[in-house]
C-alpha cells in the first residue's frame, strides 16, 4: 500500500466520525496552582492561630478609672508584677510584648497615653528597647526608671540617647508616687512605675506579643495580606515579573523571612508576581504525568 | 498563535485523530479536551516549540495512552454505526476503522499521525518520542499491514 492510498483510507475513516460542535473551551481554573500552596496555607494558619492579640488589663481595672477611683483603688502589685503576670510565656517571663498603645493612669488621676510606639516588656523587666534583640542587650531594672511626669504630661523633652540606653532620670516630684513614662524617642520606650513601685493603673491596649512572621510565599496577594494582618503585621506589596510561569498575584518572596520574630505592627514586604506579557499562559509541563 | 484560534481550527481534526488512534468516539472529545487543557496551561511552551502541531499531537498521544491505561477499554465494535441520516457511503471508512482496530497501537499511531494528522516523519518521531528512523521503518510495516487487512479486501476506493 502506498502513502496516498493510506491518506485516502484514513480520510474515509475520519468521515465516519461525527464530532459535535464545541462551545468555547472552558479554561477557567485550569492553570496549575503551586503545589506547595496548600502546605504553606496550613503553616500560615498555624502561625495565625499563634498570633496573640491580648488586651491587657487586670480584673476590674480594665476601664480607665476616674480620678476618684484611682485614689482608693490602687493595685497592690507593682507594675513589674502586673506586667510579669501576663508577660510570662511558656518559657517563663522571657517573652517580649509590644503594645500599640500604653495608657498609664497616674496617682493623681491623670492619664497618659502613648500610641504608635511599642512598650516592650519582658517578664519583670521593663525595657526601653526597640525590639527583642535590643531588649536582650539592654534590660533595665524597673527601679532604674526615668523621666518624671507627675502632671501626666511628658515634661521636659527627654534626652533620648541611643536605643537601648537609659534615658536620663527626671526629678522626683508630685506626691512622691510618680509614674515615669517616656515615649518621645524614635525608638520605642514606655516605662511606668511609681516611686514606691506602685501604680494606679496600667493599661496596655492592643498588646501584641512579638510574633513570628508567617510564611506567605505561595499564597496570593490578598491571602498573604490577610495572613500578615492576622499575625499582627502590616504588609507592603511590590510586584515582580519573573521568567517563570506563575499566576499573577502569587507571592514569590517575602522580607523578613517566615519565622522571624517581629513586634506586632511591623511591616513585612512581599513581592507578588505580575506578568507583563499577555496573554499570560502559564503552567507546568504538559508532558509530565498528570497530578 | 492564539490558543482559541488554534482550538477553533484544529479541534475537530484532533477529535478524529483521537478516534483513529483508538479512542472510543464518546471518549475522544473528552480526551481532546484534556489534551488541549494540558496544552493551554503551557501554551507559551507549545508556541515556542519547533512545530506546535507536533507538540500538541504528542500531548494528545500521551493523553490517549493515559486514558487507555486508566479506564476499562472494552471497545466493542458494532456492525452498524448509529444512523445519522446521511446518505453517504460509509462502508469504506468503517472498514478502515476496523482494520485500524486490529493493528498494533504502534502501527496505528504512525499511520494516523503521518497520513491523517499530516505530520512529517520528524514531527511524528517527536510526537511519539521515537527516533526518526524507527518511524520510517514502522510506517513501512504499518502500511504493509494495512494493505494486508482482511477488512479492506472487499472494498473499493
Coordinates of C-alpha atoms in Angstrom, one line a residue:
Chain A
X1 CA 0.0 0.0 0.0
X2 CA 1.3 3.4 -0.9
X3 CA 1.1 6.6 1.2
X4 CA -1.5 8.3 -1.0
X5 CA -3.8 5.3 -0.6
X6 CA -3.3 5.3 3.1
X7 CA -4.2 9.0 3.2
X8 CA -7.4 8.4 1.3
X9 CA -8.3 5.5 3.6
X10 CA -7.7 7.4 6.7
X11 CA -9.7 10.4 5.4
X12 CA -12.6 8.0 4.6
X13 CA -12.3 6.6 8.1
X14 CA -12.3 10.1 9.6
X15 CA -15.5 10.9 7.6
X16 CA -17.3 8.3 9.7
X17 CA -16.5 10.1 12.9
X18 CA -19.0 12.7 13.9
X19 CA -17.7 15.5 16.0
X20 CA -20.2 17.6 17.8
X21 CA -19.5 21.3 17.6
X22 CA -17.9 22.7 20.6
X23 CA -18.5 25.9 22.6
X24 CA -15.6 27.8 23.8
X25 CA -13.2 25.7 25.7
X26 CA -13.6 26.2 29.4
X27 CA -10.2 27.1 30.6
X28 CA -11.1 28.6 33.9
X29 CA -9.3 27.2 36.9
X30 CA -7.0 25.0 34.9
X31 CA -3.8 27.0 35.5
X32 CA -1.7 24.8 37.6
X33 CA -1.7 26.1 41.2
X34 CA 1.6 25.9 43.0
X35 CA 1.8 22.6 44.8
X36 CA 3.2 24.0 47.9
X37 CA 0.4 26.5 48.4
X38 CA -1.7 24.1 50.4
X39 CA 1.2 23.3 52.7
X40 CA 2.1 27.0 53.1
X41 CA -1.5 27.9 53.8
X42 CA -1.7 25.3 56.5
X43 CA 1.5 26.6 58.0
X44 CA 0.2 30.1 57.9
X45 CA -2.9 29.1 59.6
X46 CA -0.9 27.7 62.5
X47 CA 1.1 30.9 62.7
X48 CA -2.1 33.0 62.6
X49 CA -3.6 30.9 65.4
X50 CA -0.5 31.5 67.4
X51 CA -0.6 35.2 66.8
X52 CA -1.6 36.7 70.1
X53 CA -3.6 39.8 70.4
X54 CA -4.1 40.4 74.0
X55 CA -6.0 43.1 75.6
X56 CA -4.4 43.5 78.9
X57 CA -5.8 44.8 82.0
X58 CA -6.1 43.1 85.2
X59 CA -9.5 42.4 86.6
X60 CA -11.9 45.3 87.2
X61 CA -9.4 48.0 86.5
X62 CA -9.9 47.5 82.8
X63 CA -12.0 50.6 82.5
X64 CA -9.8 53.6 82.9
X65 CA -10.5 54.7 86.4
X66 CA -11.6 58.2 87.1
X67 CA -9.7 60.4 89.5
X68 CA -11.8 59.5 92.4
X69 CA -11.4 55.8 91.8
X70 CA -7.8 56.0 91.5
X71 CA -7.0 57.2 94.9
X72 CA -8.8 54.3 96.6
X73 CA -8.5 51.6 94.1
X74 CA -4.8 51.1 93.7
X75 CA -3.5 47.8 92.8
X76 CA -1.3 46.3 95.3
X77 CA 1.0 44.7 92.9
X78 CA 3.8 46.6 91.3
X79 CA 3.9 47.5 87.6
X80 CA 6.5 44.9 87.2
X81 CA 4.3 42.3 88.8
X82 CA 1.4 43.2 86.7
X83 CA 3.4 43.1 83.6
X84 CA 5.0 39.8 84.7
X85 CA 1.6 38.3 85.2
X86 CA 0.7 38.5 81.6
X87 CA 4.1 38.6 80.0
X88 CA 5.1 35.2 81.2
X89 CA 5.1 32.9 78.3
X90 CA 5.8 29.2 78.1
X91 CA 9.5 30.0 78.8
X92 CA 8.6 31.8 81.9
X93 CA 9.0 35.5 81.6
X94 CA 11.3 35.8 78.7
X95 CA 8.7 36.7 76.1
X96 CA 8.6 40.2 74.8
X97 CA 5.4 42.1 74.4
X98 CA 4.8 45.1 72.3
X99 CA 1.9 47.4 72.7
X100 CA 0.4 49.8 70.2
X101 CA -0.9 51.9 72.9
X102 CA 0.0 52.3 76.5
X103 CA -2.2 54.1 79.0
X104 CA -0.9 54.8 82.4
X105 CA -3.2 56.4 84.9
X106 CA -1.3 58.3 87.5
X107 CA -1.9 58.5 91.1
X108 CA -3.5 62.0 90.7
X109 CA -5.9 60.6 88.1
X110 CA -4.2 62.0 85.1
X111 CA -3.9 59.6 82.2
X112 CA -1.0 59.3 79.9
X113 CA -1.5 57.6 76.6
X114 CA 1.1 56.6 74.1
X115 CA 0.3 55.1 70.9
X116 CA 2.1 54.3 67.7
X117 CA 5.0 53.1 69.6
X118 CA 5.7 49.9 71.4
X119 CA 6.1 49.2 75.0
X120 CA 8.5 46.4 75.3
X121 CA 8.1 44.3 78.3
X122 CA 9.9 41.2 79.3
X123 CA 9.0 39.4 82.5
X124 CA 9.8 41.5 85.4
X125 CA 11.9 43.7 83.3
X126 CA 10.7 46.7 81.5
X127 CA 13.0 47.7 78.8
X128 CA 13.4 50.7 76.7
X129 CA 14.2 48.9 73.6
X130 CA 13.1 48.8 70.0
X131 CA 12.8 45.0 69.7
X132 CA 13.5 41.8 71.4
X133 CA 17.0 41.8 70.1
X134 CA 17.8 45.2 71.7
X135 CA 15.9 44.1 74.8
X136 CA 18.3 41.3 75.3
X137 CA 21.1 43.7 75.4
X138 CA 19.6 46.4 77.4
X139 CA 17.4 45.2 80.2
X140 CA 16.9 47.8 82.9
X141 CA 15.7 47.1 86.3
X142 CA 12.4 48.7 86.9
X143 CA 13.8 50.9 89.6
X144 CA 16.1 52.5 87.1
X145 CA 13.2 54.3 85.7
X146 CA 13.5 57.5 84.2
X147 CA 11.6 60.6 83.4
X148 CA 9.2 62.2 85.8
X149 CA 5.9 63.4 84.5
X150 CA 4.0 63.9 87.7
X151 CA 1.5 66.1 86.0
X152 CA 0.6 63.5 83.4
X153 CA 2.3 65.1 80.6
X154 CA 5.7 64.4 79.4
X155 CA 7.9 67.0 80.9
X156 CA 10.7 68.4 79.6
X157 CA 11.6 66.7 76.3
X158 CA 13.6 63.7 77.1
X159 CA 17.1 63.0 76.1
X160 CA 16.5 60.0 74.1
X161 CA 20.1 58.8 73.9
X162 CA 20.8 55.8 71.8
X163 CA 18.3 52.9 71.5
X164 CA 18.6 50.7 74.5
X165 CA 20.3 53.3 76.6
X166 CA 18.8 54.6 79.8
X167 CA 17.0 57.8 79.3
X168 CA 18.2 60.2 81.9
X169 CA 16.2 60.2 85.1
X170 CA 13.9 63.0 85.7
X171 CA 13.5 64.7 89.0
X172 CA 11.1 63.4 91.6
X173 CA 8.1 65.4 92.3
X174 CA 4.4 65.4 92.9
X175 CA 3.2 63.3 95.7
X176 CA 6.2 61.1 95.6
X177 CA 4.4 58.3 93.9
X178 CA 5.0 59.2 90.4
X179 CA 4.6 57.4 87.2
X180 CA 7.6 57.5 84.9
X181 CA 6.9 57.3 81.3
X182 CA 8.6 58.2 78.2
X183 CA 7.8 57.7 74.6
X184 CA 9.1 60.6 72.6
X185 CA 12.1 59.0 71.3
X186 CA 12.4 57.5 67.9
X187 CA 12.8 54.1 69.4
X188 CA 10.1 52.5 71.5
X189 CA 10.2 53.4 75.1
X190 CA 7.5 53.2 77.5
X191 CA 8.0 52.8 81.2
X192 CA 5.8 53.2 84.0
X193 CA 6.3 52.9 87.7
X194 CA 5.6 54.8 90.8
X195 CA 8.3 55.8 93.1
X196 CA 7.3 53.2 95.5
X197 CA 6.8 50.6 92.8
X198 CA 3.0 51.1 92.8
X199 CA 0.8 52.5 90.1
X200 CA -2.8 53.4 89.9
X201 CA -3.5 51.6 86.8
X202 CA -1.7 50.4 83.8
X203 CA -3.4 49.6 80.6
X204 CA -1.7 48.3 77.5
X205 CA -4.1 48.2 74.7
X206 CA -3.7 46.1 71.6
X207 CA -0.9 44.4 73.3
X208 CA 0.7 42.2 70.7
X209 CA 3.1 39.5 71.5
X210 CA 6.2 39.5 69.4
X211 CA 5.0 37.2 66.7
X212 CA 6.6 35.1 64.1
X213 CA 6.3 36.3 60.5
X214 CA 4.1 33.8 58.8
X215 CA 5.1 32.0 55.6
X216 CA 3.1 33.6 52.8
X217 CA 5.1 32.6 49.8
X218 CA 2.8 30.6 47.6
X219 CA -0.3 32.4 48.8
X220 CA -2.0 35.0 46.7
X221 CA -1.8 38.7 47.4
X222 CA -5.0 39.1 49.4
X223 CA -4.5 35.9 51.3
X224 CA -1.0 37.0 52.2
X225 CA -2.0 40.4 53.4
X226 CA -4.8 38.8 55.4
X227 CA -2.4 36.3 57.0
X228 CA 0.0 39.1 57.9
X229 CA -2.8 41.1 59.4
X230 CA -3.9 38.2 61.4
X231 CA -0.4 37.8 62.7
X232 CA -0.2 41.4 63.5
X233 CA 1.9 42.8 60.7
X234 CA 1.4 45.4 58.0
X235 CA 2.3 44.5 54.5
X236 CA 4.0 46.4 51.8
X237 CA 3.3 44.9 48.3
X238 CA 5.8 45.1 45.5
X239 CA 5.4 43.4 42.1
X240 CA 7.9 41.4 40.2
X241 CA 7.9 39.7 36.8
X242 CA 9.9 36.6 36.6
X243 CA 10.8 34.5 33.6
X244 CA 9.0 31.6 35.2
X245 CA 5.3 31.0 34.8
X246 CA 3.5 32.0 37.9
X247 CA 0.0 33.2 38.4
X248 CA -0.5 36.9 38.8
X249 CA -0.7 37.9 42.4
X250 CA 1.2 34.9 43.7
X251 CA 3.6 35.8 46.5
X252 CA 7.1 34.8 45.5
X253 CA 9.2 36.5 48.1
X254 CA 8.9 38.0 51.5
X255 CA 11.1 40.0 53.7
X256 CA 11.7 39.3 56.5
X257 CA 11.5 35.6 56.1
X258 CA 9.0 33.4 57.7
X259 CA 9.9 32.5 61.3
X260 CA 11.5 35.9 62.0
X261 CA 10.1 37.3 65.3
X262 CA 9.0 40.9 65.0
X263 CA 7.0 43.2 67.1
X264 CA 3.3 43.4 66.1
X265 CA 2.6 46.2 63.7
X266 CA 5.9 45.8 61.9
X267 CA 5.8 45.9 58.2
X268 CA 6.7 43.0 56.1
X269 CA 7.4 43.4 52.4
X270 CA 6.1 40.8 49.9
X271 CA 6.8 40.5 46.2
X272 CA 3.9 39.3 44.1
X273 CA 4.1 38.0 40.6
X274 CA 2.8 40.4 38.0
X275 CA 3.1 39.2 34.4
X276 CA 3.8 41.9 32.0
X277 CA 3.5 39.7 29.0
X278 CA 0.0 39.0 27.7
X279 CA -1.7 36.6 27.4
X280 CA -0.1 35.0 30.3
X281 CA -0.5 31.4 29.5
X282 CA 1.4 29.5 32.1
X283 CA 1.6 26.1 33.6
X284 CA 3.7 23.0 34.1
X285 CA 5.0 20.6 31.5
X286 CA 2.0 19.1 29.7
X287 CA 4.1 16.0 29.0
X288 CA 4.6 15.4 32.7
X289 CA 2.5 12.7 34.3
X290 CA -0.8 14.2 35.5
X291 CA -1.0 15.1 39.1
Chain B
X1 CA -0.6 31.8 17.7
X2 CA -3.7 32.3 19.9
X3 CA -4.9 29.3 21.8
X4 CA -8.6 30.0 20.9
X5 CA -7.8 30.2 17.2
X6 CA -5.8 27.0 17.3
X7 CA -8.7 25.2 19.0
X8 CA -11.2 26.6 16.6
X9 CA -9.1 25.4 13.7
X10 CA -7.9 22.1 15.0
X11 CA -10.3 20.7 17.5
X12 CA -12.5 18.6 15.1
X13 CA -9.4 17.2 13.4
X14 CA -7.9 16.3 16.8
X15 CA -11.0 14.5 17.9
X16 CA -10.9 12.5 14.7
X17 CA -7.3 11.8 15.2
X18 CA -8.0 10.6 18.7
X19 CA -10.7 8.2 17.4
X20 CA -8.4 6.9 14.7
X21 CA -5.8 6.4 17.4
X22 CA -8.2 4.1 19.1
X23 CA -10.3 6.2 21.4
X24 CA -13.9 5.4 21.6
X25 CA -15.9 8.1 19.8
X26 CA -17.6 9.1 23.0
X27 CA -14.3 9.4 24.8
X28 CA -12.4 11.2 22.1
X29 CA -13.9 14.6 22.8
X30 CA -13.0 14.3 26.5
X31 CA -9.5 13.1 25.6
X32 CA -9.0 16.0 23.3
X33 CA -10.4 18.4 25.8
X34 CA -7.9 17.1 28.4
X35 CA -5.1 17.3 25.9
X36 CA -6.0 20.8 25.0
X37 CA -6.2 21.9 28.6
X38 CA -2.8 20.5 29.2
X39 CA -1.5 22.5 26.3
X40 CA -3.4 25.6 27.5
X41 CA -1.5 25.5 30.7
X42 CA 1.7 25.6 28.9
X43 CA 0.7 27.5 25.8
X44 CA 3.9 29.6 25.8
X45 CA 5.9 26.4 25.8
X46 CA 3.7 25.0 23.0
X47 CA 4.1 28.0 20.8
X48 CA 7.8 28.1 21.3
X49 CA 8.2 24.5 20.1
X50 CA 9.6 24.0 16.6
X51 CA 6.3 22.6 15.4
X52 CA 3.5 23.4 17.8
X53 CA 1.3 20.9 16.0
X54 CA 3.7 18.1 16.7
X55 CA 3.8 19.2 20.3
X56 CA 0.0 19.1 20.6
X57 CA -0.1 15.7 18.9
X58 CA 2.4 14.4 21.3
X59 CA 0.3 15.6 24.2
X60 CA -2.7 14.0 22.5
X61 CA -1.0 10.7 22.1
X62 CA 0.1 10.7 25.7
X63 CA -3.4 11.6 26.8
X64 CA -4.9 8.8 24.7
X65 CA -2.4 6.4 26.2
X66 CA -3.3 7.6 29.7
X67 CA -7.0 7.2 29.0
X68 CA -6.4 3.8 27.7
X69 CA -4.4 2.6 30.6
X70 CA -6.7 4.2 33.2
X71 CA -10.1 3.1 32.1
X72 CA -11.7 -0.1 31.1
X73 CA -11.3 -0.1 27.4
X74 CA -13.6 -2.8 26.3
X75 CA -14.2 -1.3 23.0
X76 CA -17.0 -3.2 21.2
X77 CA -17.1 -2.6 17.5
X78 CA -20.5 -2.8 16.1
X79 CA -21.5 -3.8 12.6
X80 CA -23.7 -0.8 12.2
X81 CA -23.0 2.7 13.3
X82 CA -25.9 4.8 14.6
X83 CA -27.9 6.1 11.7
X84 CA -27.4 9.8 11.3
X85 CA -29.5 10.1 8.2
X86 CA -26.7 10.8 5.9
X87 CA -26.8 9.1 2.5
X88 CA -23.0 8.9 2.4
X89 CA -21.5 5.5 1.8
X90 CA -19.5 4.9 5.0
X91 CA -18.6 1.4 4.3
X92 CA -15.0 2.2 3.3
X93 CA -14.4 4.3 6.3
X94 CA -15.8 1.8 8.6
X95 CA -13.8 -0.9 7.0
X96 CA -10.7 1.2 7.5
X97 CA -11.5 1.7 11.2
X98 CA -12.0 -2.0 11.7
X99 CA -8.6 -2.5 10.0
X100 CA -7.1 0.0 12.3
X101 CA -8.6 -1.6 15.3
X102 CA -6.9 -4.8 14.5
X103 CA -3.5 -3.3 14.1
X104 CA -1.0 -2.8 16.9
X105 CA -1.2 0.5 18.7
X106 CA 2.3 1.4 17.4
X107 CA 1.4 0.8 13.8
X108 CA -1.8 2.6 14.2
X109 CA -0.2 5.6 15.7
X110 CA 2.3 6.1 12.9
X111 CA -0.3 5.7 10.3
X112 CA -2.7 8.2 11.9
X113 CA -0.1 10.8 12.7
X114 CA 1.7 10.5 9.3
X115 CA -1.3 10.3 7.0
X116 CA -4.2 11.8 8.8
X117 CA -2.6 14.4 11.1
X118 CA -0.1 15.0 8.2
X119 CA 2.9 15.2 10.4
X120 CA 6.3 14.8 8.8
X121 CA 8.4 11.8 9.7
X122 CA 10.4 14.0 12.0
X123 CA 7.4 15.5 13.7
X124 CA 5.8 12.1 14.1
X125 CA 9.0 10.9 15.7
X126 CA 8.8 13.9 18.1
X127 CA 5.2 13.3 18.8
X128 CA 5.8 9.6 19.6
X129 CA 9.1 10.1 21.3
X130 CA 10.8 7.8 18.8
X131 CA 13.9 8.1 16.6
X132 CA 13.0 9.2 13.1
X133 CA 14.4 6.0 11.7
X134 CA 12.1 4.0 13.7
X135 CA 9.1 6.0 12.5
X136 CA 10.3 5.3 8.9
X137 CA 10.6 1.6 9.3
X138 CA 7.5 1.3 11.4
X139 CA 5.5 3.3 8.8
X140 CA 6.6 0.9 6.1
X141 CA 5.5 -2.1 8.1
X142 CA 2.2 -0.4 9.1
X143 CA 1.4 0.3 5.5
X144 CA 2.0 -3.3 4.6
X145 CA -0.2 -4.4 7.5
X146 CA -3.0 -2.1 6.4
X147 CA -2.8 -3.3 2.9
X148 CA -3.0 -6.9 4.0
X149 CA -6.0 -6.3 6.2
X150 CA -9.0 -8.6 5.6
X151 CA -11.3 -5.7 6.1
X152 CA -10.1 -3.9 3.1
X153 CA -10.1 -6.8 0.7
X154 CA -13.7 -6.3 -0.5
X155 CA -13.9 -2.6 -0.6
X156 CA -13.1 -0.3 -3.5
X157 CA -11.5 3.1 -3.1

